[in-house]
Short mmCIF file of C-alpha atoms in Angstrom, two decimals:
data_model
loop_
_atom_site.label_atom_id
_atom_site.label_comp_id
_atom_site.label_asym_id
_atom_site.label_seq_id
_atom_site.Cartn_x
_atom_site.Cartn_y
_atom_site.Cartn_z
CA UNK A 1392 14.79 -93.23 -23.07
CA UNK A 1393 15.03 -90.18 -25.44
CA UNK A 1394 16.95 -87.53 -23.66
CA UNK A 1395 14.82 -84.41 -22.66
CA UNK A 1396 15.90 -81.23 -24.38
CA UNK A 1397 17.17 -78.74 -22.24
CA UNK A 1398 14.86 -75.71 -21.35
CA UNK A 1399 15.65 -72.00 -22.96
CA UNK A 1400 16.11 -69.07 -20.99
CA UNK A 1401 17.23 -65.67 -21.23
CA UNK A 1402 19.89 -64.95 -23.51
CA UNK A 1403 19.21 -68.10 -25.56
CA UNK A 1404 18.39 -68.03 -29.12
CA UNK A 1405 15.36 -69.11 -31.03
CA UNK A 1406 15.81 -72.39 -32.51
CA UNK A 1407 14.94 -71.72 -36.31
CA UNK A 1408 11.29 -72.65 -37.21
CA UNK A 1409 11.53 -75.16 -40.25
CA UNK A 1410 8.59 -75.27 -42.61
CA UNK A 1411 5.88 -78.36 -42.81
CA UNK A 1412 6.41 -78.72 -38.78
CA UNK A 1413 4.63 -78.44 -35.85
CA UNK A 1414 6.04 -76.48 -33.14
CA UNK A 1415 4.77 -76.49 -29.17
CA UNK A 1416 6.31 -74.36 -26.89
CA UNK A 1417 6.60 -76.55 -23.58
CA UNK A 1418 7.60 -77.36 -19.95
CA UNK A 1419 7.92 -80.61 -18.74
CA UNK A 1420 6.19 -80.53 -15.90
CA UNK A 1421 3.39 -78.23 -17.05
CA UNK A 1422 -0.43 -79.43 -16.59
CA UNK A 1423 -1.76 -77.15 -18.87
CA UNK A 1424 1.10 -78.22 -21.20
CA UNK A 1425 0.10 -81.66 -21.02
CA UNK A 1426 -3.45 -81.18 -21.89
CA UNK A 1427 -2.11 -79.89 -25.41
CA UNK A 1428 0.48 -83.07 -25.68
CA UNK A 1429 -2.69 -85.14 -24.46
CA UNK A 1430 -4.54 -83.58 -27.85
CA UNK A 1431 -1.62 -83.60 -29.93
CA UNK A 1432 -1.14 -87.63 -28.94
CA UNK A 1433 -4.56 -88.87 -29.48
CA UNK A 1434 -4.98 -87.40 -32.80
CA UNK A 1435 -1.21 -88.61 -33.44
CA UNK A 1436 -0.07 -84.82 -34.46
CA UNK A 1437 4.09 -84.92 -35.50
CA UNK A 1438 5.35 -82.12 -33.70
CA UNK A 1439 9.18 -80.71 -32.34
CA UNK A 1440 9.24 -79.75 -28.46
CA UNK A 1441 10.84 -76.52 -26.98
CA UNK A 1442 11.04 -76.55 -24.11
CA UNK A 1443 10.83 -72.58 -22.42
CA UNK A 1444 12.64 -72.16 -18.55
CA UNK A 1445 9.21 -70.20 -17.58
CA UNK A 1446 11.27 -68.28 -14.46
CA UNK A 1447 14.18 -66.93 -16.71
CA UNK A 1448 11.99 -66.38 -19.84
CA UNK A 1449 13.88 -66.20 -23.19
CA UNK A 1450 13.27 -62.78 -24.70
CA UNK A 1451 12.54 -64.13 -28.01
CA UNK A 1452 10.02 -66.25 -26.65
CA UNK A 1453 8.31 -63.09 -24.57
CA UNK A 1454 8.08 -61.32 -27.67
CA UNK A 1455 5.93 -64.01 -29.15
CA UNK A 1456 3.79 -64.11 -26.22
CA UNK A 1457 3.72 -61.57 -23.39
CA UNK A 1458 2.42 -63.28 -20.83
CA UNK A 1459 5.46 -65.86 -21.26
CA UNK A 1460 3.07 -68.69 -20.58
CA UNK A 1461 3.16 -72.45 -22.28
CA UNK A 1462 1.77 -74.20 -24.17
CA UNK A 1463 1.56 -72.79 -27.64
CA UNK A 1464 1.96 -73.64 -30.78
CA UNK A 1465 3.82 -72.16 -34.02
CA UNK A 1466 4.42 -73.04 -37.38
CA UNK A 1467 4.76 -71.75 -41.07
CA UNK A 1468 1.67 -71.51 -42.71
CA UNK A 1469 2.46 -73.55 -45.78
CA UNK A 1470 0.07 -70.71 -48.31
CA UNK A 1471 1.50 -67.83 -47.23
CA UNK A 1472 4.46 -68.44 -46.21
CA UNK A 1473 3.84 -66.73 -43.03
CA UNK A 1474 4.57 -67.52 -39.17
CA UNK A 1475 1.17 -68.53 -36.84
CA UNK A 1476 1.09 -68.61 -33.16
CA UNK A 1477 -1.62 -69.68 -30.81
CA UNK A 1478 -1.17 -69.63 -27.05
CA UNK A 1479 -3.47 -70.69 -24.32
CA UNK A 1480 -4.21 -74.61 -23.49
CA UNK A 1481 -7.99 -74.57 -24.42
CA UNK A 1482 -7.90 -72.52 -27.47
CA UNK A 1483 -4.68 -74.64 -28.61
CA UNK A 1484 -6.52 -77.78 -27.82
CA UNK A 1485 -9.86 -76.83 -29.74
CA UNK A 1486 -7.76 -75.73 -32.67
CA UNK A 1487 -6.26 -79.19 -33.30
CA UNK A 1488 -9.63 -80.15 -32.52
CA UNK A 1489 -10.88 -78.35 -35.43
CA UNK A 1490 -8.08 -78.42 -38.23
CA UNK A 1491 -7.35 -82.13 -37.50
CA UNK A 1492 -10.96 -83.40 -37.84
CA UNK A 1493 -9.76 -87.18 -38.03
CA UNK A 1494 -9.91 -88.01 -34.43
CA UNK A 1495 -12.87 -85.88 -32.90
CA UNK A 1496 -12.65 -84.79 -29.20
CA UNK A 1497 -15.51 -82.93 -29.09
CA UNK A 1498 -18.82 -84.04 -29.22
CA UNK A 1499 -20.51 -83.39 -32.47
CA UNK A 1500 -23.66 -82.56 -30.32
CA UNK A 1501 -23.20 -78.23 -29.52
CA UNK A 1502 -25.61 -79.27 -26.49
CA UNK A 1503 -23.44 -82.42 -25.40
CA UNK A 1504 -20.10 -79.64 -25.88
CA UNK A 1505 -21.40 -77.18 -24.16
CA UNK A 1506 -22.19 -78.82 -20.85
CA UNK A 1507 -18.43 -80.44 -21.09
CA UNK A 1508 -16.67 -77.15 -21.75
CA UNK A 1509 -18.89 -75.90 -18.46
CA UNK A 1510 -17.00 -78.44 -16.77
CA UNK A 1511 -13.77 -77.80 -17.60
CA UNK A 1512 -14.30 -74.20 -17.28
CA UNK A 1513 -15.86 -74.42 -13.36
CA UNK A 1514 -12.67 -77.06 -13.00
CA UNK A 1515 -10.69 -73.84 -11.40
CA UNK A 1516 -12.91 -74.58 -8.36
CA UNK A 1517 -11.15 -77.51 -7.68
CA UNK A 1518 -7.47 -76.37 -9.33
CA UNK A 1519 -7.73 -73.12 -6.25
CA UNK A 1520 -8.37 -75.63 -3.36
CA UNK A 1521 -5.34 -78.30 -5.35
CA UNK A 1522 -2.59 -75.65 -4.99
CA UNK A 1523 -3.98 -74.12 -1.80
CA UNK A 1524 -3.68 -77.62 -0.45
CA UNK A 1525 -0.15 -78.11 -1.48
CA UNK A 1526 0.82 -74.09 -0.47
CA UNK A 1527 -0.52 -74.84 2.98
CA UNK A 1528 0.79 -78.03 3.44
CA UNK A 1529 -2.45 -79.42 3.87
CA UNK A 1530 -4.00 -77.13 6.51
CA UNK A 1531 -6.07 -74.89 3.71
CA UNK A 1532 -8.07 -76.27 0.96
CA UNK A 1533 -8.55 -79.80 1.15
CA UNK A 1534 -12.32 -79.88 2.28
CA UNK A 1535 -12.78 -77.05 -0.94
CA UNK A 1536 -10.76 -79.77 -3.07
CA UNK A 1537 -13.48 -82.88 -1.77
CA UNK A 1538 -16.75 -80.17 -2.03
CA UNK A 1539 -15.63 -79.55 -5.98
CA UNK A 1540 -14.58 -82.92 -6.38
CA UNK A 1541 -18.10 -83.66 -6.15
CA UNK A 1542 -19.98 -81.86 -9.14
CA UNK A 1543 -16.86 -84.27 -10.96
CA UNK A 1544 -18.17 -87.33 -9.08
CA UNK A 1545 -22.02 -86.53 -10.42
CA UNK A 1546 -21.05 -85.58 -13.61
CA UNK A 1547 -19.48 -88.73 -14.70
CA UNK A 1548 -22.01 -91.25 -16.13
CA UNK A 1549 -20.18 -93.37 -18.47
CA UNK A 1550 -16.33 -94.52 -18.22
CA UNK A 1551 -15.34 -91.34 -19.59
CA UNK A 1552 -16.44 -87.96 -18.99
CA UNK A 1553 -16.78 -88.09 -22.47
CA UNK A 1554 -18.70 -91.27 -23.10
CA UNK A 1555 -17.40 -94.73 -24.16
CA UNK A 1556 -13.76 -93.36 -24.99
CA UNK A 1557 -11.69 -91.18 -24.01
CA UNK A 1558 -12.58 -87.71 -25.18
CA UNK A 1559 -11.41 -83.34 -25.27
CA UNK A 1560 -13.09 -83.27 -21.49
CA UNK A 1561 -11.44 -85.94 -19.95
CA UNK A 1562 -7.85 -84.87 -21.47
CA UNK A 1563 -8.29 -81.43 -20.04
CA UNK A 1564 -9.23 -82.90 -16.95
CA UNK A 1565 -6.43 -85.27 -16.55
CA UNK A 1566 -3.58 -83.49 -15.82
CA UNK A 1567 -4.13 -82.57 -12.16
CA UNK A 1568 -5.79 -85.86 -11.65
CA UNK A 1569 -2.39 -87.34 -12.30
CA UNK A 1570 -0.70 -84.79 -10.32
CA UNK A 1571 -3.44 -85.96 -6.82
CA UNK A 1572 -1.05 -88.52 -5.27
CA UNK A 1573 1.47 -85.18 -5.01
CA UNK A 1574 -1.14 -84.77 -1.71
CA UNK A 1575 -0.24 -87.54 0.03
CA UNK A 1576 2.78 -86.19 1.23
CA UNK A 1577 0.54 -83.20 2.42
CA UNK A 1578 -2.00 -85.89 4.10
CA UNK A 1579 -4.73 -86.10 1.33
CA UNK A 1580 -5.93 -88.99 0.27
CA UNK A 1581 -8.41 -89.08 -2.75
CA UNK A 1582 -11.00 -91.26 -2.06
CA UNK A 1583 -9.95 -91.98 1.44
CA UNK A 1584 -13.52 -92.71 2.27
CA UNK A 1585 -15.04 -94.08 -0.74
CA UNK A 1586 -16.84 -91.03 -2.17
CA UNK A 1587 -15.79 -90.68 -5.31
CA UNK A 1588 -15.82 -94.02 -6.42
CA UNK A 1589 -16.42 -92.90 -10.32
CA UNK A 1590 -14.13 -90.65 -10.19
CA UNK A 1591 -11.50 -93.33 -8.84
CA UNK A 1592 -12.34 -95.79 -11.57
CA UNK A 1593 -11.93 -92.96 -14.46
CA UNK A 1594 -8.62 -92.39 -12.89
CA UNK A 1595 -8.18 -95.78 -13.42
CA UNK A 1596 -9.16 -95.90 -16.59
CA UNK A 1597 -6.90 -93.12 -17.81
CA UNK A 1598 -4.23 -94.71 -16.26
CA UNK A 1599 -4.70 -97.41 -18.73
CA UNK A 1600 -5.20 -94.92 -22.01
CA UNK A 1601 -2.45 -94.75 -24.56
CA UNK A 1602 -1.78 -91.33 -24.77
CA UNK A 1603 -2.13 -90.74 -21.26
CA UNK A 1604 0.83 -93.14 -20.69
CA UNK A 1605 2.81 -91.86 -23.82
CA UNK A 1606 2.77 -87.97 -22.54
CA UNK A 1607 3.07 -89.27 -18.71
CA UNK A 1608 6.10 -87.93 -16.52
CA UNK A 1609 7.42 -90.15 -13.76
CA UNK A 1610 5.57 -89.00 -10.44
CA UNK A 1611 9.08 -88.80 -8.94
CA UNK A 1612 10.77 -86.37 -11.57
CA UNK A 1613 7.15 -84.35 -10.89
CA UNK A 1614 7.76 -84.33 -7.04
CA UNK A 1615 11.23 -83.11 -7.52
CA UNK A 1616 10.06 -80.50 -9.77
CA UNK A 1617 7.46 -79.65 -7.65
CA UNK A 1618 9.70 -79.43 -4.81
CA UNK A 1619 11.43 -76.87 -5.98
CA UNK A 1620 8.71 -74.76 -7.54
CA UNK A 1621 6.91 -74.44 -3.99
CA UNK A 1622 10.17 -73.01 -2.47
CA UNK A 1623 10.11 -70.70 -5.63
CA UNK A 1624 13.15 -72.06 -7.44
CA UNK A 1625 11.31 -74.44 -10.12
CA UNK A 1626 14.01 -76.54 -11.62
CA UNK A 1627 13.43 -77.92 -14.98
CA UNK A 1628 16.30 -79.79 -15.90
CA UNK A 1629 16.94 -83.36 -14.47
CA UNK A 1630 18.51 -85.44 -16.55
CA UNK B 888 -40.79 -48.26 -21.87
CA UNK B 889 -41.63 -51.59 -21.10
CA UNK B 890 -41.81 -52.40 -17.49
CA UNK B 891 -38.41 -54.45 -16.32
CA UNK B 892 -39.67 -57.46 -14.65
CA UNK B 893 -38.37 -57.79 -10.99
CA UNK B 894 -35.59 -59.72 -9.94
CA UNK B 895 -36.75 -62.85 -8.24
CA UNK B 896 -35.31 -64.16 -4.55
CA UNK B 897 -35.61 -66.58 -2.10
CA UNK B 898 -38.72 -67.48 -1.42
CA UNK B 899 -39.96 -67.23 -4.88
CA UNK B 900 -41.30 -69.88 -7.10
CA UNK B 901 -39.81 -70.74 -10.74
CA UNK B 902 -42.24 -68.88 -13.41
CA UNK B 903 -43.39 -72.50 -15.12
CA UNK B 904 -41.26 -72.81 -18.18
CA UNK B 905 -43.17 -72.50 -21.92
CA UNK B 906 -42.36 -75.01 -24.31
CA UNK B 907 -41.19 -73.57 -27.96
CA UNK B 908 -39.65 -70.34 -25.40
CA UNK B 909 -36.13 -69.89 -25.00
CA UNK B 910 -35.51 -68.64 -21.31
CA UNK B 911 -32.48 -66.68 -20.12
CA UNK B 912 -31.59 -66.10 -16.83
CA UNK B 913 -30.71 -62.61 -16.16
CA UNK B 914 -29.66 -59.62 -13.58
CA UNK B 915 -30.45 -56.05 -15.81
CA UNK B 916 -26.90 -54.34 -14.72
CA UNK B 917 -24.62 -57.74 -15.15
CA UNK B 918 -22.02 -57.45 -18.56
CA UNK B 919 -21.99 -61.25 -18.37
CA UNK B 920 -25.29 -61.21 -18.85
CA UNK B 921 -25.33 -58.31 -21.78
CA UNK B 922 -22.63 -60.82 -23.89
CA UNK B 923 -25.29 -63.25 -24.29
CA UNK B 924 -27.75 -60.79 -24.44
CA UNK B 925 -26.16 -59.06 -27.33
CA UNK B 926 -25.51 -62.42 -29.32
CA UNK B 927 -29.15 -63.00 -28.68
CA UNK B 928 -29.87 -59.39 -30.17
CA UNK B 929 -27.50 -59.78 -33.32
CA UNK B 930 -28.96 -63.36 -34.08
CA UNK B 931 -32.59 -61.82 -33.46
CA UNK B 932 -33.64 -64.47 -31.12
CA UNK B 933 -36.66 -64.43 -29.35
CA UNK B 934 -36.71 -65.41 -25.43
CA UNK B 935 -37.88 -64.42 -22.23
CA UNK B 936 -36.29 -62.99 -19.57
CA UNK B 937 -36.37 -63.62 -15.64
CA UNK B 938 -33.99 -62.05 -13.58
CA UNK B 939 -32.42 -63.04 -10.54
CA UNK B 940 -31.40 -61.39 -7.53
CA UNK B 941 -28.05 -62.36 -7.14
CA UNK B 942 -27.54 -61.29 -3.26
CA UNK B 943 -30.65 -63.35 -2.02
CA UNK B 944 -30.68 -66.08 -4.90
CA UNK B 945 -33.93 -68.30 -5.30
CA UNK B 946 -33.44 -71.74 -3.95
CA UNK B 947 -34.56 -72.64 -7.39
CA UNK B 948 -32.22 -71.03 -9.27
CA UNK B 949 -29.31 -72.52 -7.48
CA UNK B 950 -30.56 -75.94 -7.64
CA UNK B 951 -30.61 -75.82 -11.45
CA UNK B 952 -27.21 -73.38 -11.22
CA UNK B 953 -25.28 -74.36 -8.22
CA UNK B 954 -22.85 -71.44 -8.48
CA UNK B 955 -25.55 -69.31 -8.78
CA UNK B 956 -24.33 -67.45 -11.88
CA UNK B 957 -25.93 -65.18 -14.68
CA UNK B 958 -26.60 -65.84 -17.55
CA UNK B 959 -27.73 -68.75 -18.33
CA UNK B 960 -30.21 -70.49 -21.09
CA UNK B 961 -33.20 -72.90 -20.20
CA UNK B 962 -36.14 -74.32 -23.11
CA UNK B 963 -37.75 -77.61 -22.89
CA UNK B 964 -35.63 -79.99 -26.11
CA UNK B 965 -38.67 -80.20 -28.72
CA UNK B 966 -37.84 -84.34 -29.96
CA UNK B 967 -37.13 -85.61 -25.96
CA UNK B 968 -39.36 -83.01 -23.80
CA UNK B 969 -36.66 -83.13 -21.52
CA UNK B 970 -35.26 -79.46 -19.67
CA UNK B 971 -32.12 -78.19 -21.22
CA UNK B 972 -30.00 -75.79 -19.32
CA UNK B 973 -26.84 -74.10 -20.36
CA UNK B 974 -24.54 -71.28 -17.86
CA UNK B 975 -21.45 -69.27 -18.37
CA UNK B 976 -21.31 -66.78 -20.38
CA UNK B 977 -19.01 -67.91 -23.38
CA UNK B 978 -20.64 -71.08 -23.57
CA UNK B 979 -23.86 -69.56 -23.89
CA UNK B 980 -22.38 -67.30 -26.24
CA UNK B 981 -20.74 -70.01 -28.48
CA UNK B 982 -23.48 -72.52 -27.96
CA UNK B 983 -26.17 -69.61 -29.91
CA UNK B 984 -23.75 -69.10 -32.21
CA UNK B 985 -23.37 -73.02 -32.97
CA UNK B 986 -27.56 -73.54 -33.17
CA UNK B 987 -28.70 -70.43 -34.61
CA UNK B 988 -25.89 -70.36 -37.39
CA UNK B 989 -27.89 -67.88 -40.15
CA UNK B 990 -25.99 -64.91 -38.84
CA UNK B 991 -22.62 -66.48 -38.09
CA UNK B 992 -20.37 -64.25 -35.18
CA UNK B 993 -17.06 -66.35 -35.16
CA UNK B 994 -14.85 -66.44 -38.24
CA UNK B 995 -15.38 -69.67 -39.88
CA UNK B 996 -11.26 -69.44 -40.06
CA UNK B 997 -10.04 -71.64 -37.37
CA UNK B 998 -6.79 -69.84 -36.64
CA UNK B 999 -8.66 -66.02 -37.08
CA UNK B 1000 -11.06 -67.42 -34.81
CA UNK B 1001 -8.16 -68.79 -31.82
CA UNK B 1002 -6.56 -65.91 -32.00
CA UNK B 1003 -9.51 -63.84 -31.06
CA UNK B 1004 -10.60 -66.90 -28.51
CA UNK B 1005 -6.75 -65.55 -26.94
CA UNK B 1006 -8.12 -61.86 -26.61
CA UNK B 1007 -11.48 -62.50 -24.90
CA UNK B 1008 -9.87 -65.21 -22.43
CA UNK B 1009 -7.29 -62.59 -21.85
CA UNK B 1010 -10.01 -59.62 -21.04
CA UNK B 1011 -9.67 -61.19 -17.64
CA UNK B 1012 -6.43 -58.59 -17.33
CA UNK B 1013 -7.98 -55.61 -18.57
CA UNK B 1014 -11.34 -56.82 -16.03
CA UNK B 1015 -9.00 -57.22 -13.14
CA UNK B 1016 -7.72 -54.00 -13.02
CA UNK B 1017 -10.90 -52.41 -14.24
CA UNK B 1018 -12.75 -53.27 -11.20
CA UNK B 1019 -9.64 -52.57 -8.89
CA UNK B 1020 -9.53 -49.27 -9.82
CA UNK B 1021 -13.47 -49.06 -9.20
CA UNK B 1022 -13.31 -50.32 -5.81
CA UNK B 1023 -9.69 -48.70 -4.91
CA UNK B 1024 -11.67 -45.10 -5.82
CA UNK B 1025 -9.43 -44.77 -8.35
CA UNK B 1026 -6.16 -45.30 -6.26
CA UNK B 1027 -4.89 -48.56 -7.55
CA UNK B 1028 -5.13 -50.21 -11.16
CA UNK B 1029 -5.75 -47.43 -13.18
CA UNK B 1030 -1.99 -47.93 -14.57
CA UNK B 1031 -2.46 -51.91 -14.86
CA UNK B 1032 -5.30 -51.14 -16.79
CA UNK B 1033 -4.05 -48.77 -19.39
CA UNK B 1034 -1.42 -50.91 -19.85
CA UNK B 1035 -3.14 -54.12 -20.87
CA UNK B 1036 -5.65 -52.14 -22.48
CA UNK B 1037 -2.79 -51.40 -25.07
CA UNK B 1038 -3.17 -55.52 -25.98
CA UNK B 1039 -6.50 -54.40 -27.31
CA UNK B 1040 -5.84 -51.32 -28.88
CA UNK B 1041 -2.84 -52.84 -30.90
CA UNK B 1042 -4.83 -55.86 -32.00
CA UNK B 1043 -7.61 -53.38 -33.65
CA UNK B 1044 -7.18 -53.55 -37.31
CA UNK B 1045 -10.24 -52.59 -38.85
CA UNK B 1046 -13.63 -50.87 -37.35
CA UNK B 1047 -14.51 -53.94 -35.48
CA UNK B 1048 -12.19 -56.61 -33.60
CA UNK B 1049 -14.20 -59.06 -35.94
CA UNK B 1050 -13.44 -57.37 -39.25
CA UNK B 1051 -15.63 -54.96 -40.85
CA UNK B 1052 -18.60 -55.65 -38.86
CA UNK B 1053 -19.14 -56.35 -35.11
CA UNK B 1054 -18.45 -60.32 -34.09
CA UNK B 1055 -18.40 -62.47 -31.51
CA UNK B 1056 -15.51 -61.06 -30.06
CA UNK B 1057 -16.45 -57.32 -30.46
CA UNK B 1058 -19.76 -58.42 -28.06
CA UNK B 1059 -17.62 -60.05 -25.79
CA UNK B 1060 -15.53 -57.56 -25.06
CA UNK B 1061 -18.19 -54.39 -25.44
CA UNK B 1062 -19.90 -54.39 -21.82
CA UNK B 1063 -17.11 -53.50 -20.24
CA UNK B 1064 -15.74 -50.86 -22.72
CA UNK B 1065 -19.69 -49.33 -21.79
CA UNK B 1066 -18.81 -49.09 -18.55
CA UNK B 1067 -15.73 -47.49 -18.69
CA UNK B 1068 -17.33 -43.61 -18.01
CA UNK B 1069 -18.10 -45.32 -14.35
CA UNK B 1070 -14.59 -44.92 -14.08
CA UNK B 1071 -15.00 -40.96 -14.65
CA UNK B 1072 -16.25 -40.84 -11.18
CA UNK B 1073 -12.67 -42.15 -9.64
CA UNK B 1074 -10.99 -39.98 -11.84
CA UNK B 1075 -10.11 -41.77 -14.46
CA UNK B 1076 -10.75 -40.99 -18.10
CA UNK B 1077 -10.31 -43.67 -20.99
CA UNK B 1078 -7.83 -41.98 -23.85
CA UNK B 1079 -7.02 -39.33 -21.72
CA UNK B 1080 -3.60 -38.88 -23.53
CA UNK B 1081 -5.01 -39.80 -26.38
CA UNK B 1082 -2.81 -43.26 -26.53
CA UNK B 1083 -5.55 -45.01 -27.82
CA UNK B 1084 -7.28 -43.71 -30.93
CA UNK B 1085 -8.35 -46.98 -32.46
CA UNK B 1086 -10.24 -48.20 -29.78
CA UNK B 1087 -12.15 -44.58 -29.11
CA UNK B 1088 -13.04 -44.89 -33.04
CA UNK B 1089 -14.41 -48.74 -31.89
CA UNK B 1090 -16.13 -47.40 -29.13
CA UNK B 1091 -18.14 -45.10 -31.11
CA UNK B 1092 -18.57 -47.29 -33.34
CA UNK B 1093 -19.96 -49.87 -31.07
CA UNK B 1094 -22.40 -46.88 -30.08
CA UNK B 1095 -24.24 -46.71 -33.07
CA UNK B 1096 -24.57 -50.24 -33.45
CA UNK B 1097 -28.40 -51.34 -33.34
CA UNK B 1098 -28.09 -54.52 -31.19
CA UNK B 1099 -25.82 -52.82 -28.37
CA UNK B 1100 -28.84 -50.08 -28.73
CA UNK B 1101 -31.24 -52.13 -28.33
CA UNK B 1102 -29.27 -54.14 -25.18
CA UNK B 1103 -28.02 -51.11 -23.64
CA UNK B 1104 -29.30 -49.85 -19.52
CA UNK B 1105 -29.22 -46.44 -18.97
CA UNK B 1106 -26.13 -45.41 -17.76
CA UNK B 1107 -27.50 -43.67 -14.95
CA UNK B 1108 -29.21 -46.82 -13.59
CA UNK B 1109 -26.06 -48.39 -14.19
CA UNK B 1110 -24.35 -45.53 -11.93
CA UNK B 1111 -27.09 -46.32 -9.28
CA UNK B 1112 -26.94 -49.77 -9.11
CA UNK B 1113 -23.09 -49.75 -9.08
CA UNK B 1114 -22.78 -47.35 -6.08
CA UNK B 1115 -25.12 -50.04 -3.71
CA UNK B 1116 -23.02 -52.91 -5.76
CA UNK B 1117 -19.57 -50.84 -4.28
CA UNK B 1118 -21.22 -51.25 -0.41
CA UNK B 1119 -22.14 -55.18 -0.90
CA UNK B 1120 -25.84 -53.65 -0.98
CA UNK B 1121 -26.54 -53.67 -4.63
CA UNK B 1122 -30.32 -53.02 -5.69
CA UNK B 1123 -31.66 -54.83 -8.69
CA UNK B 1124 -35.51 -52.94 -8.93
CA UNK B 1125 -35.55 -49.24 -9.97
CA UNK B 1126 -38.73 -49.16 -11.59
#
């Protein structure tokens, strides 16, 4: 196993960005992080990996991006010589959708796109009632998380969200799929009574993907992370 | 002046829908609704208009629309026959822009076009504050929402956020910026210190544009509808 670089905080320095390479701005235990290494792996994208402490933030990296959120991406631009930054998971993950045409993730349809980008963006209706779930232990949120779950349930028609294979919806999706057995040890089951039985073989299916597996965490280093990020003192460094 | 159709409720029956007639769904005072609006004025797109009252929402309208959201886009697909319907704002938005591609409002530049992706997903910071400081009287936000307005006025380069003419992302952006004198009321006044210059010089700008003419409510009506919106009570008929 590759050892995990250590994440940067305050007072660090910059790591120098090299030309011809592919920089993302991480944390290891980030969803939204993931959907980017998610796009990154399935169009097979070379890229280094900093990974940013997000509750110490390293100046350097602040000054990049106020908001001090991950992912993003930077790299040279190899005309002009110049340095390019793009934060936010959805606008990173449509850019490599668009400058690394190989491997589509969207649909080529704009109809087809646009009813899977409505479902990714209406998919904070079930990420509110997730963490209000795991805030509350389990006493808040849990019939919100099964009421949302539903218009997921419907929606899928094929064994992807996004037909026969694996496609931009389903990787945007996944993250906090993966994260779902991080309920049981608030008492929610998914599925507990059978109604979501699409939904449970998708999960199944993605469980079985390639670049699900290559970009996949070990549930236990997540529960320790997450652990620690519900007390408010994330740790990012295990090993 | 042509008479604005009345905002339909519960109880009322879906106007049949015309084949070869794009339909958006609509609420006259809603900026959501104005974004698509104005990408439907600057691509000179002919549709029809129902509008929806959004306290007592038609039973119809949230079957096709569960969250029961404006705008959205409905037209019968010419090949299939089948009923096409598309909500949420942006996706509307970016979905027109996709199908009626004559007059183009992204950059066909994939990175110009992320970065500006960044600043309309972001508006959510300036909105936040924008309607705190509405509903506060004035009391709270007002400093939030100078500040992040500074995001905007430092990424304004030329006379439009799109370049040298209005885009995508100067629509996006614009209903909110319209509705900034409601904020005179709660004493706040945009560039009162004159801290942002470039974005006053957008704002007129934006004035004397023909399709935010042509989109624009009367900012009186506006003030009206706002003050029942402020009590939970808002009206949608004034004429």
């Amino acid at each position: 196993m590759t050892s995990v670089p250590k994440h940067l905080k305050s007072g660090s320095v910059c790591p120098p960005l090299q030309e011809n390479q592919l920089r993302l701005y991480s944390m290891r235990f980030c969803p939204y992080v993931q959907r980017a290494k998610l796009v990154l792996a399935a169009k097979n994208i070379p890229y280094e990996e900093i990974n940013v402490n997000l509750v110490e933030k390293p100046e350097w990296y602040l000054e990049k991006n106020a908001p001090g959120q991950v992912p993003s991406l930077e790299w040279i631009e190899s005309a002009s010589k110049e340095t390019r930054f793009v934060p936010e998971s959805l606008v990173v993950s449509d850019y490599l959708d668009e400058i690394y045409p190989e491997v589509r993730l969207h649909p080529t349809d704009s109809y087809l796109k646009a009813q899977q980008r409505v479902l990714v963006e209406r998919f904070n209706n079930v990420l509110g009632p997730f963490y209000k779930a795991l805030r509350s232990q389990g006493k808040e949120g849990v019939e919100d998380l099964n009421k949302n779950l539903e218009t997921y349930e419907s929606a899928l028609n094929d064994t992807y969200f996004g037909g026969s294979q694996a496609a931009m919806i389903d990787y945007m999706l996944w993250p906090w799929f993966e994260r779902l057995p991080l309920l049981n040890d608030v008492g929610y089951h998914f599925n507990a009574d059978g109604q979501f039985p699409k939904l449970a073989a998708w999960i199944h299916a993605m469980e079985e993907n390639e670049n699900v597996k290559k970009v996949k965490v070990p549930m236990e280093l997540t529960k320790k992370f997450m652990q620690g990020y519900m007390q408010g003192k994330p740790e990012y460094d295990f090993e």
